[in-house]
């Protein structure tokens, strides 16, 4: 393993931690409250996709903005996660 590889793997620890917490929420907490999201995909699924595509900071910001918009005064509907930079120019490592 190279130093570059180890640094990249270490940088993923926060992202993997956030994704684990979101999955725990989806499996444990969400079933107790029932379906209540006004959007598709659900807010927690949106958060998972946002963190996967954009990382913890930008993806987290997108997820928080989505949750703030999920309220009785918003009609909801389809709200896809914006594509990440890699979707336009995929990296080939």
mmCIF file of C-alpha atoms in Angstrom:
data_model
loop_
_atom_site.group_PDB
_atom_site.id
_atom_site.type_symbol
_atom_site.label_atom_id
_atom_site.label_comp_id
_atom_site.label_asym_id
_atom_site.label_seq_id
_atom_site.Cartn_x
_atom_site.Cartn_y
_atom_site.Cartn_z
ATOM 1 C CA UNK A 1 0.000 0.000 0.000
ATOM 2 C CA UNK A 2 1.161 3.469 -0.812
ATOM 3 C CA UNK A 3 0.911 6.487 1.455
ATOM 4 C CA UNK A 4 -1.528 8.048 -1.021
ATOM 5 C CA UNK A 5 -3.813 5.001 -0.727
ATOM 6 C CA UNK A 6 -3.708 5.087 3.088
ATOM 7 C CA UNK A 7 -4.495 8.813 3.159
ATOM 8 C CA UNK A 8 -7.463 8.307 0.818
ATOM 9 C CA UNK A 9 -8.806 5.472 2.966
ATOM 10 C CA UNK A 10 -8.388 7.551 6.132
ATOM 11 C CA UNK A 11 -10.263 10.424 4.529
ATOM 12 C CA UNK A 12 -13.226 8.096 4.011
ATOM 13 C CA UNK A 13 -13.646 7.369 7.739
ATOM 14 C CA UNK A 14 -15.924 10.388 8.404
ATOM 15 C CA UNK A 15 -18.015 9.559 5.328
ATOM 16 C CA UNK A 16 -18.372 5.908 6.328
ATOM 17 C CA UNK A 17 -19.306 6.936 9.884
ATOM 18 C CA UNK A 18 -22.050 9.281 8.665
ATOM 19 C CA UNK A 19 -23.358 6.630 6.255
ATOM 20 C CA UNK A 20 -23.455 4.065 9.081
ATOM 21 C CA UNK A 21 -25.439 6.478 11.279
ATOM 22 C CA UNK A 22 -27.893 7.143 8.442
ATOM 23 C CA UNK A 23 -28.365 3.397 7.858
ATOM 24 C CA UNK A 24 -29.011 2.843 11.579
ATOM 25 C CA UNK A 25 -31.622 5.608 11.442
ATOM 26 C CA UNK A 26 -33.239 3.981 8.390
ATOM 27 C CA UNK A 27 -33.351 0.526 9.988
ATOM 28 C CA UNK A 28 -34.205 1.405 13.611
ATOM 29 C CA UNK A 29 -35.809 4.850 13.979
ATOM 30 C CA UNK A 30 -37.611 5.379 10.679
ATOM 31 C CA UNK A 31 -39.802 2.242 10.884
ATOM 32 C CA UNK A 32 -41.113 3.462 14.256
ATOM 33 C CA UNK A 33 -42.312 6.795 12.866
ATOM 34 C CA UNK A 34 -43.860 5.459 9.667
ATOM 35 C CA UNK A 35 -43.732 7.058 6.226
ATOM 36 C CA UNK A 36 -43.919 10.820 6.602
ATOM 37 C CA UNK A 37 -41.553 12.276 4.012
ATOM 38 C CA UNK A 38 -43.152 14.527 1.402
ATOM 39 C CA UNK A 39 -40.395 13.866 -1.112
ATOM 40 C CA UNK A 40 -39.057 11.047 -3.239
ATOM 41 C CA UNK A 41 -36.539 9.702 -2.441
ATOM 42 C CA UNK A 42 -37.148 9.919 1.293
ATOM 43 C CA UNK A 43 -35.058 12.417 3.243
ATOM 44 C CA UNK A 44 -32.832 9.706 4.717
ATOM 45 C CA UNK A 45 -32.273 8.087 1.305
ATOM 46 C CA UNK A 46 -31.514 11.535 -0.104
ATOM 47 C CA UNK A 47 -28.986 12.075 2.699
ATOM 48 C CA UNK A 48 -27.248 8.758 1.950
ATOM 49 C CA UNK A 49 -27.005 9.569 -1.763
ATOM 50 C CA UNK A 50 -25.856 13.139 -1.081
ATOM 51 C CA UNK A 51 -23.060 12.003 1.246
ATOM 52 C CA UNK A 52 -22.000 9.280 -1.185
ATOM 53 C CA UNK A 53 -21.875 11.687 -4.138
ATOM 54 C CA UNK A 54 -20.628 14.869 -2.485
ATOM 55 C CA UNK A 55 -18.898 13.862 0.751
ATOM 56 C CA UNK A 56 -19.755 14.686 4.338
ATOM 57 C CA UNK A 57 -19.658 18.490 4.198
ATOM 58 C CA UNK A 58 -21.459 19.301 0.948
ATOM 59 C CA UNK A 59 -23.667 16.191 1.115
ATOM 60 C CA UNK A 60 -24.539 16.960 4.720
ATOM 61 C CA UNK A 61 -25.448 20.527 3.798
ATOM 62 C CA UNK A 62 -27.687 19.266 0.969
ATOM 63 C CA UNK A 63 -29.336 16.776 3.350
ATOM 64 C CA UNK A 64 -29.999 19.397 6.040
ATOM 65 C CA UNK A 65 -31.510 21.763 3.438
ATOM 66 C CA UNK A 66 -33.736 18.901 2.240
ATOM 67 C CA UNK A 67 -34.966 18.105 5.771
ATOM 68 C CA UNK A 68 -35.722 21.799 6.363
ATOM 69 C CA UNK A 69 -37.866 21.829 3.211
ATOM 70 C CA UNK A 70 -39.774 18.687 4.266
ATOM 71 C CA UNK A 71 -42.637 20.413 6.064
ATOM 72 C CA UNK A 72 -46.420 20.802 5.735
ATOM 73 C CA UNK A 73 -46.067 24.015 3.687
ATOM 74 C CA UNK A 74 -44.024 22.341 0.943
ATOM 75 C CA UNK A 75 -45.852 20.177 -1.618
ATOM 76 C CA UNK A 76 -42.903 17.766 -1.886
ATOM 77 C CA UNK A 77 -42.504 15.582 -4.956
ATOM 78 C CA UNK A 78 -39.461 14.219 -6.748
ATOM 79 C CA UNK A 79 -36.240 15.859 -5.570
ATOM 80 C CA UNK A 80 -33.114 14.137 -6.842
ATOM 81 C CA UNK A 81 -29.638 14.680 -5.442
ATOM 82 C CA UNK A 82 -27.617 16.883 -7.805
ATOM 83 C CA UNK A 83 -24.970 14.939 -9.712
ATOM 84 C CA UNK A 84 -21.478 14.967 -8.274
ATOM 85 C CA UNK A 85 -18.464 16.332 -10.070
ATOM 86 C CA UNK A 86 -17.288 12.775 -10.760
ATOM 87 C CA UNK A 87 -20.437 12.056 -12.774
ATOM 88 C CA UNK A 88 -19.394 14.667 -15.340
ATOM 89 C CA UNK A 89 -15.722 13.720 -15.443
ATOM 90 C CA UNK A 90 -15.279 10.290 -13.797
ATOM 91 C CA UNK A 91 -11.940 9.666 -12.146
ATOM 92 C CA UNK A 92 -9.886 6.713 -13.306
ATOM 93 C CA UNK A 93 -7.532 5.748 -10.465
#
